GROMACS .gro file of C-alpha atoms in nm:
model
  458
    1MET     CA    1   0.929   5.955  16.021
    2VAL     CA    2   1.000   5.782  15.688
    3ARG     CA    3   0.731   5.977  15.503
    4LEU     CA    4   0.844   6.307  15.660
    5ARG     CA    5   1.200   6.241  15.542
    6LEU     CA    6   1.074   6.150  15.196
    7PHE     CA    7   0.870   6.468  15.179
    8GLY     CA    8   1.174   6.672  15.287
    9ILE     CA    9   1.390   6.513  15.018
   10LEU     CA   10   1.129   6.591  14.752
   11LEU     CA   11   1.101   6.948  14.883
   12LEU     CA   12   1.475   7.005  14.844
   13LEU     CA   13   1.477   6.828  14.509
   14SER     CA   14   1.197   7.047  14.375
   15ASN     CA   15   1.388   7.366  14.458
   16GLY     CA   16   1.698   7.233  14.284
   17ILE     CA   17   1.503   7.126  13.977
   18ALA     CA   18   1.314   7.455  13.960
   19LEU     CA   19   1.633   7.659  13.935
   20ALA     CA   20   1.735   7.472  13.622
   21GLN     CA   21   1.411   7.418  13.437
   22ASP     CA   22   1.161   7.624  13.240
   23GLN     CA   23   0.879   7.387  13.143
   24PRO     CA   24   0.498   7.393  13.117
   25SER     CA   25   0.291   7.380  13.435
   26PHE     CA   26   0.162   7.049  13.562
   27LYS     CA   27  -0.193   6.959  13.460
   28PRO     CA   28  -0.470   6.901  13.719
   29LEU     CA   29  -0.514   6.562  13.550
   30ARG     CA   30  -0.159   6.434  13.524
   31TYR     CA   31  -0.241   6.201  13.235
   32ASN     CA   32  -0.299   6.508  13.016
   33GLU     CA   33   0.071   6.601  13.026
   34ASP     CA   34   0.275   6.546  12.708
   35TYR     CA   35   0.655   6.541  12.720
   36SER     CA   36   0.722   6.436  12.361
   37TYR     CA   37   0.876   6.780  12.296
   38LEU     CA   38   1.179   6.667  12.498
   39ALA     CA   39   1.273   6.432  12.213
   40LYS     CA   40   1.431   6.732  12.039
   41ASP     CA   41   1.656   6.801  12.339
   42SER     CA   42   1.979   6.604  12.305
   43SER     CA   43   2.117   6.730  12.639
   44ARG     CA   44   1.838   6.635  12.874
   45THR     CA   45   1.897   6.681  13.248
   46PHE     CA   46   1.837   6.405  13.502
   47TYR     CA   47   1.486   6.540  13.567
   48GLU     CA   48   1.407   6.565  13.197
   49GLY     CA   49   1.534   6.211  13.165
   50LEU     CA   50   1.258   6.100  13.404
   51LYS     CA   51   0.994   6.284  13.206
   52TYR     CA   52   1.108   6.141  12.872
   53ILE     CA   53   1.257   5.791  12.854
   54PRO     CA   54   1.249   5.694  12.483
   55PHE     CA   55   1.155   5.345  12.367
   56SER     CA   56   1.283   5.414  12.017
   57LYS     CA   57   1.528   5.660  11.864
   58GLN     CA   58   1.318   5.678  11.550
   59LYS     CA   59   0.980   5.760  11.712
   60SER     CA   60   0.953   6.071  11.930
   61ASP     CA   61   0.602   5.973  12.046
   62SER     CA   62   0.720   5.636  12.188
   63TYR     CA   63   0.843   5.694  12.544
   64LEU     CA   64   0.793   5.642  12.918
   65SER     CA   65   0.735   5.930  13.160
   66VAL     CA   66   0.752   5.920  13.542
   67GLY     CA   67   0.598   6.174  13.779
   68GLY     CA   68   0.425   6.224  14.111
   69GLU     CA   69   0.362   6.443  14.410
   70ALA     CA   70   0.396   6.460  14.787
   71ARG     CA   71   0.165   6.672  15.002
   72GLY     CA   72   0.169   6.732  15.375
   73GLN     CA   73  -0.100   6.914  15.573
   74TYR     CA   74  -0.142   7.015  15.936
   75PHE     CA   75  -0.482   7.113  16.078
   76TYR     CA   76  -0.590   7.236  16.417
   77ILE     CA   77  -0.964   7.248  16.481
   78GLN     CA   78  -1.145   7.397  16.778
   79ASN     CA   79  -1.510   7.299  16.831
   80GLU     CA   80  -1.524   7.041  16.552
   81ASP     CA   81  -1.879   6.962  16.442
   82TRP     CA   82  -1.990   7.286  16.612
   83GLY     CA   83  -1.894   7.145  16.952
   84ASP     CA   84  -2.051   6.799  16.912
   85SER     CA   85  -1.708   6.633  16.889
   86GLU     CA   86  -1.427   6.641  17.143
   87ASN     CA   87  -1.153   6.898  17.085
   88ASP     CA   88  -0.821   6.761  16.963
   89GLY     CA   89  -0.557   6.933  17.172
   90ASP     CA   90  -0.265   6.928  16.930
   91GLY     CA   91  -0.417   6.898  16.581
   92TYR     CA   92  -0.341   6.631  16.323
   93LEU     CA   93  -0.131   6.561  16.013
   94LEU     CA   94  -0.242   6.440  15.672
   95SER     CA   95  -0.006   6.329  15.396
   96ARG     CA   96  -0.058   6.213  15.040
   97PHE     CA   97   0.182   6.053  14.795
   98LEU     CA   98   0.109   5.990  14.427
   99LEU     CA   99   0.340   5.818  14.178
  100HIS     CA  100   0.258   5.755  13.812
  101THR     CA  101   0.407   5.613  13.496
  102ASP     CA  102   0.283   5.711  13.150
  103TRP     CA  103   0.362   5.454  12.881
  104ARG     CA  104   0.336   5.604  12.529
  105PHE     CA  105   0.387   5.302  12.305
  106SER     CA  106   0.294   5.492  11.989
  107LYS     CA  107   0.079   5.782  11.872
  108ASN     CA  108  -0.224   5.554  11.896
  109VAL     CA  109  -0.168   5.347  12.211
  110ARG     CA  110  -0.075   5.444  12.566
  111ALA     CA  111  -0.117   5.315  12.922
  112PHE     CA  112  -0.124   5.517  13.244
  113VAL     CA  113  -0.069   5.369  13.592
  114GLN     CA  114  -0.078   5.559  13.922
  115VAL     CA  115  -0.062   5.450  14.287
  116GLN     CA  116  -0.177   5.660  14.583
  117SER     CA  117  -0.097   5.658  14.954
  118SER     CA  118  -0.302   5.877  15.188
  119LEU     CA  119  -0.208   5.875  15.556
  120ALA     CA  120  -0.329   6.041  15.878
  121SER     CA  121  -0.150   6.097  16.208
  122SER     CA  122  -0.294   6.205  16.546
  123ARG     CA  123  -0.648   6.193  16.407
  124PRO     CA  124  -0.870   6.003  16.658
  125ILE     CA  125  -1.120   5.884  16.397
  126THR     CA  126  -1.045   5.871  16.025
  127THR     CA  127  -1.243   5.791  15.713
  128PRO     CA  128  -1.105   5.630  15.393
  129VAL     CA  129  -1.109   5.977  15.239
  130GLU     CA  130  -0.845   6.077  15.496
  131GLU     CA  131  -0.657   5.748  15.529
  132ASN     CA  132  -0.602   5.493  15.252
  133PRO     CA  133  -0.249   5.352  15.303
  134LEU     CA  134  -0.175   5.225  14.952
  135ASP     CA  135  -0.388   5.152  14.650
  136LEU     CA  136  -0.403   5.141  14.273
  137HIS     CA  137  -0.552   5.479  14.196
  138GLN     CA  138  -0.545   5.474  13.815
  139ALA     CA  139  -0.470   5.209  13.553
  140PHE     CA  140  -0.613   5.259  13.205
  141VAL     CA  141  -0.536   5.210  12.838
  142ASP     CA  142  -0.601   5.462  12.558
  143VAL     CA  143  -0.646   5.357  12.196
  144SER     CA  144  -0.678   5.623  11.928
  145ALA     CA  145  -0.926   5.556  11.647
  146PHE     CA  146  -0.800   5.853  11.444
  147ASP     CA  147  -0.608   6.174  11.504
  148THR     CA  148  -0.596   6.437  11.230
  149ASP     CA  149  -0.533   6.812  11.219
  150HIS     CA  150  -0.909   6.870  11.241
  151SER     CA  151  -1.045   6.603  11.478
  152SER     CA  152  -0.959   6.303  11.691
  153MET     CA  153  -1.132   6.013  11.862
  154ALA     CA  154  -0.996   5.785  12.133
  155PHE     CA  155  -1.122   5.508  12.361
  156ARG     CA  156  -1.019   5.480  12.727
  157VAL     CA  157  -1.083   5.176  12.947
  158GLY     CA  158  -0.979   5.118  13.307
  159ARG     CA  159  -0.953   5.293  13.643
  160GLN     CA  160  -0.929   5.668  13.590
  161GLU     CA  161  -0.994   6.013  13.729
  162LEU     CA  162  -1.287   6.207  13.584
  163SER     CA  163  -1.324   6.584  13.593
  164TYR     CA  164  -1.577   6.801  13.409
  165GLY     CA  165  -1.660   7.170  13.393
  166SER     CA  166  -1.637   7.358  13.721
  167GLN     CA  167  -1.619   7.024  13.909
  168ARG     CA  168  -1.954   7.090  14.074
  169LEU     CA  169  -2.068   6.734  13.996
  170ILE     CA  170  -1.766   6.530  13.886
  171SER     CA  171  -1.425   6.606  14.032
  172VAL     CA  172  -1.088   6.455  14.117
  173ARG     CA  173  -1.149   6.567  14.478
  174GLU     CA  174  -0.811   6.739  14.499
  175ASN     CA  175  -0.836   6.914  14.835
  176PRO     CA  176  -0.931   6.617  15.058
  177ASN     CA  177  -0.649   6.375  15.137
  178ASN     CA  178  -0.753   6.091  14.905
  179ARG     CA  179  -0.835   6.169  14.541
  180GLN     CA  180  -1.125   5.975  14.388
  181ALA     CA  181  -1.140   5.757  14.076
  182PHE     CA  182  -1.381   5.554  13.863
  183ASP     CA  183  -1.366   5.219  13.686
  184ALA     CA  184  -1.483   5.345  13.349
  185ALA     CA  185  -1.506   5.310  12.974
  186LYS     CA  186  -1.498   5.637  12.781
  187ILE     CA  187  -1.514   5.765  12.423
  188MET     CA  188  -1.345   6.101  12.365
  189TYR     CA  189  -1.411   6.304  12.048
  190LYS     CA  190  -1.243   6.640  11.983
  191THR     CA  191  -1.238   6.908  11.717
  192LYS     CA  192  -1.102   7.260  11.728
  193ASP     CA  193  -1.426   7.396  11.874
  194VAL     CA  194  -1.600   7.093  12.031
  195ASN     CA  195  -1.517   6.831  12.294
  196LEU     CA  196  -1.754   6.540  12.354
  197ASP     CA  197  -1.713   6.259  12.610
  198LEU     CA  198  -1.940   5.956  12.645
  199PHE     CA  199  -1.873   5.738  12.948
  200TYR     CA  200  -2.002   5.461  13.172
  201SER     CA  201  -1.842   5.404  13.512
  202HIS     CA  202  -1.851   5.252  13.859
  203TYR     CA  203  -1.729   5.470  14.145
  204VAL     CA  204  -1.420   5.335  14.324
  205LEU     CA  205  -1.507   5.321  14.694
  206ALA     CA  206  -1.196   5.392  14.902
  207LYS     CA  207  -1.116   5.145  15.180
  208LYS     CA  208  -0.863   5.169  15.462
  209GLY     CA  209  -0.652   4.865  15.364
  210VAL     CA  210  -0.372   4.806  15.114
  211PHE     CA  211  -0.471   4.745  14.750
  212ASP     CA  212  -0.832   4.672  14.851
  213ASP     CA  213  -1.021   4.938  14.650
  214GLY     CA  214  -1.193   4.681  14.429
  215PHE     CA  215  -1.467   4.706  14.169
  216ASN     CA  216  -1.783   4.856  14.318
  217LYS     CA  217  -2.107   4.726  14.165
  218ASP     CA  218  -2.335   4.928  14.398
  219THR     CA  219  -2.282   5.270  14.238
  220ARG     CA  220  -2.283   5.366  13.870
  221LEU     CA  221  -2.233   5.692  13.685
  222TRP     CA  222  -2.280   5.742  13.312
  223GLY     CA  223  -2.338   6.028  13.079
  224ALA     CA  224  -2.246   6.260  12.794
  225TYR     CA  225  -2.051   6.583  12.848
  226SER     CA  226  -1.998   6.831  12.565
  227THR     CA  227  -1.805   7.158  12.553
  228PHE     CA  228  -1.849   7.416  12.276
  229LYS     CA  229  -1.564   7.665  12.259
  230SER     CA  230  -1.554   8.020  12.118
  231VAL     CA  231  -1.931   8.061  12.101
  232PRO     CA  232  -2.017   8.416  11.984
  233VAL     CA  233  -2.117   8.654  12.266
  234LEU     CA  234  -2.135   8.379  12.532
  235GLY     CA  235  -1.778   8.245  12.523
  236GLY     CA  236  -1.789   7.874  12.608
  237ILE     CA  237  -2.086   7.644  12.673
  238ASP     CA  238  -2.104   7.307  12.846
  239ALA     CA  239  -2.410   7.089  12.794
  240TYR     CA  240  -2.443   6.755  12.970
  241TYR     CA  241  -2.650   6.463  13.085
  242LEU     CA  242  -2.546   6.247  13.381
  243GLY     CA  243  -2.713   5.929  13.503
  244PHE     CA  244  -2.654   5.800  13.855
  245TYR     CA  245  -2.746   5.476  14.031
  246LYS     CA  246  -2.688   5.379  14.394
  247LYS     CA  247  -2.811   5.059  14.552
  248SER     CA  248  -2.896   5.227  14.883
  249ALA     CA  249  -2.921   5.602  14.947
  250LEU     CA  250  -3.068   5.831  15.212
  251PHE     CA  251  -3.191   6.189  15.168
  252ALA     CA  252  -3.404   6.367  15.426
  253ASP     CA  253  -3.614   6.079  15.566
  254VAL     CA  254  -3.637   5.877  15.242
  255LYS     CA  255  -3.420   5.568  15.194
  256GLY     CA  256  -3.394   5.322  14.907
  257ARG     CA  257  -3.249   5.258  14.564
  258GLU     CA  258  -3.157   5.583  14.389
  259LEU     CA  259  -3.184   5.637  14.014
  260ARG     CA  260  -3.117   6.003  13.937
  261HIS     CA  261  -3.080   6.189  13.607
  262SER     CA  262  -2.909   6.530  13.581
  263VAL     CA  263  -2.945   6.762  13.282
  264GLY     CA  264  -2.759   7.090  13.286
  265SER     CA  265  -2.565   7.361  13.109
  266ARG     CA  266  -2.282   7.598  13.193
  267VAL     CA  267  -2.179   7.927  13.028
  268PHE     CA  268  -1.829   8.051  13.096
  269GLY     CA  269  -1.573   8.292  12.961
  270GLY     CA  270  -1.419   8.633  13.005
  271LEU     CA  271  -1.410   8.984  12.865
  272ASP     CA  272  -1.096   9.185  12.939
  273SER     CA  273  -1.066   9.179  13.320
  274TRP     CA  274  -1.405   9.020  13.380
  275ASN     CA  275  -1.460   8.645  13.409
  276TYR     CA  276  -1.788   8.463  13.456
  277ASP     CA  277  -1.920   8.111  13.516
  278ILE     CA  278  -2.297   8.051  13.520
  279GLU     CA  279  -2.449   7.707  13.563
  280GLY     CA  280  -2.790   7.551  13.613
  281LEU     CA  281  -2.922   7.197  13.618
  282VAL     CA  282  -3.229   6.989  13.699
  283GLN     CA  283  -3.242   6.641  13.852
  284PHE     CA  284  -3.523   6.387  13.826
  285GLY     CA  285  -3.571   6.015  13.888
  286LYS     CA  286  -3.669   5.795  14.183
  287LEU     CA  287  -3.544   5.727  14.535
  288GLY     CA  288  -3.716   5.417  14.667
  289SER     CA  289  -4.081   5.471  14.578
  290SER     CA  290  -4.050   5.853  14.585
  291LYS     CA  291  -3.999   6.076  14.283
  292ILE     CA  292  -3.696   6.306  14.265
  293LEU     CA  293  -3.721   6.668  14.155
  294ALA     CA  294  -3.418   6.878  14.249
  295TRP     CA  295  -3.218   7.163  14.098
  296THR     CA  296  -2.940   7.414  14.143
  297ALA     CA  297  -2.835   7.746  13.990
  298SER     CA  298  -2.511   7.934  14.046
  299ILE     CA  299  -2.319   8.237  13.926
  300ASN     CA  300  -1.949   8.296  13.987
  301THR     CA  301  -1.789   8.614  13.857
  302THR     CA  302  -1.459   8.797  13.914
  303TYR     CA  303  -1.312   9.130  13.808
  304SER     CA  304  -0.939   9.204  13.816
  305PHE     CA  305  -0.784   9.549  13.861
  306ASP     CA  306  -0.447   9.479  13.701
  307ASP     CA  307  -0.334   9.843  13.694
  308ILE     CA  308  -0.393   9.905  14.066
  309PHE     CA  309  -0.146   9.843  14.350
  310LEU     CA  310  -0.159   9.475  14.466
  311LYS     CA  311  -0.377   9.396  14.162
  312PRO     CA  312  -0.695   9.322  14.359
  313GLU     CA  313  -0.941   9.073  14.216
  314ILE     CA  314  -1.297   9.102  14.343
  315GLY     CA  315  -1.520   8.797  14.327
  316LEU     CA  316  -1.888   8.732  14.384
  317LYS     CA  317  -2.052   8.392  14.394
  318ALA     CA  318  -2.414   8.305  14.464
  319GLU     CA  319  -2.593   7.970  14.464
  320LEU     CA  320  -2.937   7.829  14.520
  321ILE     CA  321  -2.947   7.452  14.580
  322SER     CA  322  -3.277   7.276  14.639
  323GLY     CA  323  -3.368   7.083  14.952
  324ASP     CA  324  -3.653   6.853  15.043
  325GLN     CA  325  -3.985   7.029  15.102
  326GLY     CA  326  -4.130   6.754  15.320
  327GLU     CA  327  -4.378   6.653  15.049
  328LYS     CA  328  -4.506   6.298  15.056
  329ASP     CA  329  -4.362   6.079  14.780
  330ARG     CA  330  -4.128   6.351  14.649
  331VAL     CA  331  -3.757   6.410  14.724
  332GLY     CA  332  -3.626   6.762  14.665
  333SER     CA  333  -3.274   6.721  14.809
  334PHE     CA  334  -3.008   6.794  14.548
  335ASN     CA  335  -2.736   6.531  14.499
  336ALA     CA  336  -2.400   6.683  14.396
  337LEU     CA  337  -2.279   6.332  14.301
  338TYR     CA  338  -1.896   6.350  14.317
  339PRO     CA  339  -1.805   6.717  14.367
  340LYS     CA  340  -1.475   6.873  14.466
  341GLY     CA  341  -1.438   6.793  14.835
  342ALA     CA  342  -1.361   7.140  14.971
  343TYR     CA  343  -1.666   7.296  14.810
  344PHE     CA  344  -1.677   7.609  15.027
  345GLY     CA  345  -1.315   7.649  15.132
  346LEU     CA  346  -1.045   7.404  15.245
  347ALA     CA  347  -1.233   7.336  15.570
  348ALA     CA  348  -1.511   7.149  15.382
  349LEU     CA  349  -1.769   7.189  15.659
  350ILE     CA  350  -2.086   7.190  15.445
  351GLY     CA  351  -2.179   7.013  15.123
  352PRO     CA  352  -2.385   7.150  14.832
  353SER     CA  353  -2.743   7.049  14.912
  354ASN     CA  354  -3.035   7.248  15.056
  355LEU     CA  355  -2.843   7.574  15.053
  356ALA     CA  356  -2.873   7.939  14.966
  357GLU     CA  357  -2.523   8.085  14.959
  358PHE     CA  358  -2.380   8.433  14.902
  359HIS     CA  359  -2.003   8.457  14.875
  360PRO     CA  360  -1.801   8.778  14.818
  361SER     CA  361  -1.421   8.755  14.802
  362ILE     CA  362  -1.107   8.956  14.730
  363ASN     CA  363  -0.760   8.848  14.628
  364PHE     CA  364  -0.437   9.051  14.643
  365GLN     CA  365  -0.109   8.991  14.457
  366LEU     CA  366   0.141   9.073  14.733
  367ALA     CA  367   0.438   8.971  14.519
  368LYS     CA  368   0.505   8.784  14.198
  369ASP     CA  369   0.464   8.446  14.367
  370LEU     CA  370   0.262   8.543  14.675
  371GLU     CA  371  -0.116   8.591  14.702
  372PHE     CA  372  -0.347   8.673  14.991
  373SER     CA  373  -0.722   8.615  14.971
  374VAL     CA  374  -1.020   8.677  15.195
  375ASP     CA  375  -1.368   8.541  15.138
  376TYR     CA  376  -1.685   8.550  15.341
  377ASP     CA  377  -1.969   8.300  15.301
  378PHE     CA  378  -2.329   8.347  15.413
  379PHE     CA  379  -2.521   8.016  15.441
  380TRP     CA  380  -2.894   7.957  15.476
  381ARG     CA  381  -3.107   7.646  15.440
  382TYR     CA  382  -3.312   7.664  15.123
  383SER     CA  383  -3.589   7.450  15.279
  384LYS     CA  384  -3.684   7.440  15.647
  385ALA     CA  385  -3.805   7.082  15.603
  386ASP     CA  386  -3.454   6.956  15.523
  387GLY     CA  387  -3.124   6.959  15.708
  388ILE     CA  388  -2.764   7.014  15.600
  389TYR     CA  389  -2.527   6.770  15.430
  390GLY     CA  390  -2.156   6.700  15.418
  391VAL     CA  391  -1.951   6.707  15.099
  392ASN     CA  392  -2.006   6.329  15.077
  393MET     CA  393  -2.382   6.392  15.052
  394VAL     CA  394  -2.444   6.231  15.393
  395GLN     CA  395  -2.675   6.433  15.614
  396ILE     CA  396  -2.498   6.603  15.907
  397TYR     CA  397  -2.813   6.725  16.086
  398ASP     CA  398  -3.178   6.687  15.991
  399ASP     CA  399  -3.425   6.975  16.015
  400GLY     CA  400  -3.443   6.922  16.393
  401GLY     CA  401  -3.779   7.094  16.403
  402SER     CA  402  -3.598   7.428  16.365
  403GLN     CA  403  -3.776   7.714  16.192
  404ASN     CA  404  -3.450   7.903  16.144
  405ARG     CA  405  -3.286   7.909  15.803
  406HIS     CA  406  -2.956   8.076  15.894
  407ILE     CA  407  -2.681   7.810  15.911
  408GLY     CA  408  -2.396   8.053  15.974
  409ASN     CA  409  -2.124   8.268  15.822
  410GLN     CA  410  -1.775   8.154  15.725
  411LEU     CA  411  -1.468   8.378  15.707
  412ILE     CA  412  -1.153   8.245  15.537
  413GLY     CA  413  -0.814   8.409  15.504
  414ALA     CA  414  -0.548   8.233  15.298
  415LEU     CA  415  -0.187   8.301  15.203
  416LEU     CA  416  -0.060   8.117  14.891
  417TYR     CA  417   0.306   8.098  14.787
  418ASN     CA  418   0.412   7.950  14.450
  419PRO     CA  419   0.786   8.010  14.407
  420ASN     CA  420   0.795   7.772  14.111
  421ARG     CA  421   0.575   7.518  13.935
  422PHE     CA  422   0.699   7.237  14.159
  423LEU     CA  423   0.627   7.380  14.504
  424THR     CA  424   0.309   7.520  14.664
  425LEU     CA  425   0.279   7.648  15.021
  426ARG     CA  426  -0.051   7.756  15.172
  427GLY     CA  427  -0.161   7.884  15.511
  428GLU     CA  428  -0.529   7.920  15.592
  429PHE     CA  429  -0.752   8.027  15.881
  430THR     CA  430  -1.128   7.962  15.894
  431TRP     CA  431  -1.386   8.094  16.135
  432PHE     CA  432  -1.737   7.953  16.105
  433GLN     CA  433  -1.983   8.158  16.306
  434ALA     CA  434  -2.277   7.936  16.403
  435GLY     CA  435  -2.619   8.062  16.300
  436ASN     CA  436  -2.954   8.005  16.470
  437TYR     CA  437  -3.022   7.676  16.289
  438ILE     CA  438  -2.688   7.528  16.400
  439LYS     CA  439  -2.759   7.644  16.753
  440ASP     CA  440  -3.097   7.471  16.740
  441VAL     CA  441  -2.967   7.130  16.628
  442SER     CA  442  -2.618   7.109  16.783
  443ALA     CA  443  -2.402   7.245  17.064
  444GLY     CA  444  -2.393   7.557  16.849
  445LYS     CA  445  -2.032   7.663  16.903
  446ASP     CA  446  -1.825   7.857  16.649
  447ILE     CA  447  -1.562   7.651  16.464
  448TYR     CA  448  -1.203   7.771  16.430
  449ILE     CA  449  -0.962   7.597  16.191
  450SER     CA  450  -0.602   7.672  16.104
  451GLY     CA  451  -0.419   7.478  15.836
  452LEU     CA  452  -0.081   7.460  15.667
  453THR     CA  453  -0.016   7.282  15.337
  454ALA     CA  454   0.307   7.203  15.154
  455GLN     CA  455   0.290   7.030  14.816
  456VAL     CA  456   0.563   6.917  14.579
  457LYS     CA  457   0.501   6.793  14.224
  458PHE     CA  458   0.750   6.649  13.981
   0.00000   0.00000   0.00000
């Protein structure tokens, strides 16, 4: 009851704030927000006073900022796990609370601290991704080496969120209840046309206690991620290398220490009403005594008809993601590392490994702040010798001896309402029609999911 009341208070507060304010949108990574512009406002409101609390009257870049969010979700699922789990008669509630403070001591030094509380109600069995009562989510320090009109370099050390590119490999995991973080050291170099990050990190494994998400020595992620902006003809280009280590991993029927290297590139941009995002990467290394050779390729494109009634936007996405071929001493299963949790819709039923996917969609602008979208996914197994995986890269079902590739089709309809930058409301319905492979390895029932989400940011 306490958290429901708190969420209600924040909901009312957000509407009141929104009527009085005209400010930039919140960033997906909250530590990227900069409220130093409020130093010029001598008549700051109560809300603006939270976003800009000056340490010094002489220095506009020396201040404290406070922010956060509250999100509540209700889900009802029929035939969870394609009928292999018992039906929950009345659904369940998920809630997430985030609170952060951003300490800007000077132009060159800042600290960012954020706590997270993720809770679940009426859910028979929960994972730490759904329920993590209270923990230190982020706590890092930035030190700037130099910052000129042409380039800058900064060092960041501590617990932090990482997000790169289309979030296919490294994401904040926004849609699931508990966002993910890394204990990391990072160098960030920027110019007008180039961004380059070098980092070394340990993944923070969520646990279901209070302030118990400690340092995790069993998984490591390191790499270099570069973005080249305004490239002639192509638009933007990402080029990256990622190294990954896990003390114990399991793919297909191979188990052991995993050392995996990912090398990839992404081309993205737009031309008038057309937007595109094309990515490909190769993975190699060792899992136990077996060699790794895996890959993925994807294309995601949209076209907007801005001059037509309801401004329809048509999208088309296609992906090929390798799976194990059953070869002795070779693992072909792709590891998506730390992707966005709801990879194929909010339902998050299947993860990105051993898949061939075709995904048309359409979005309508019903009103200024109201959108309706429909998308339809076709899923097949890329390899018959491998099964399907969850978004956490844990195998859901093995090949089961099935010779069928068709996993199923997924229809999603969603209504999104954004009356202001503080409040988001979303309603969604998912129907997953079981294919022949699912029928071979499980109870084979169709899954039906309905969900409601309300989110407030401040």
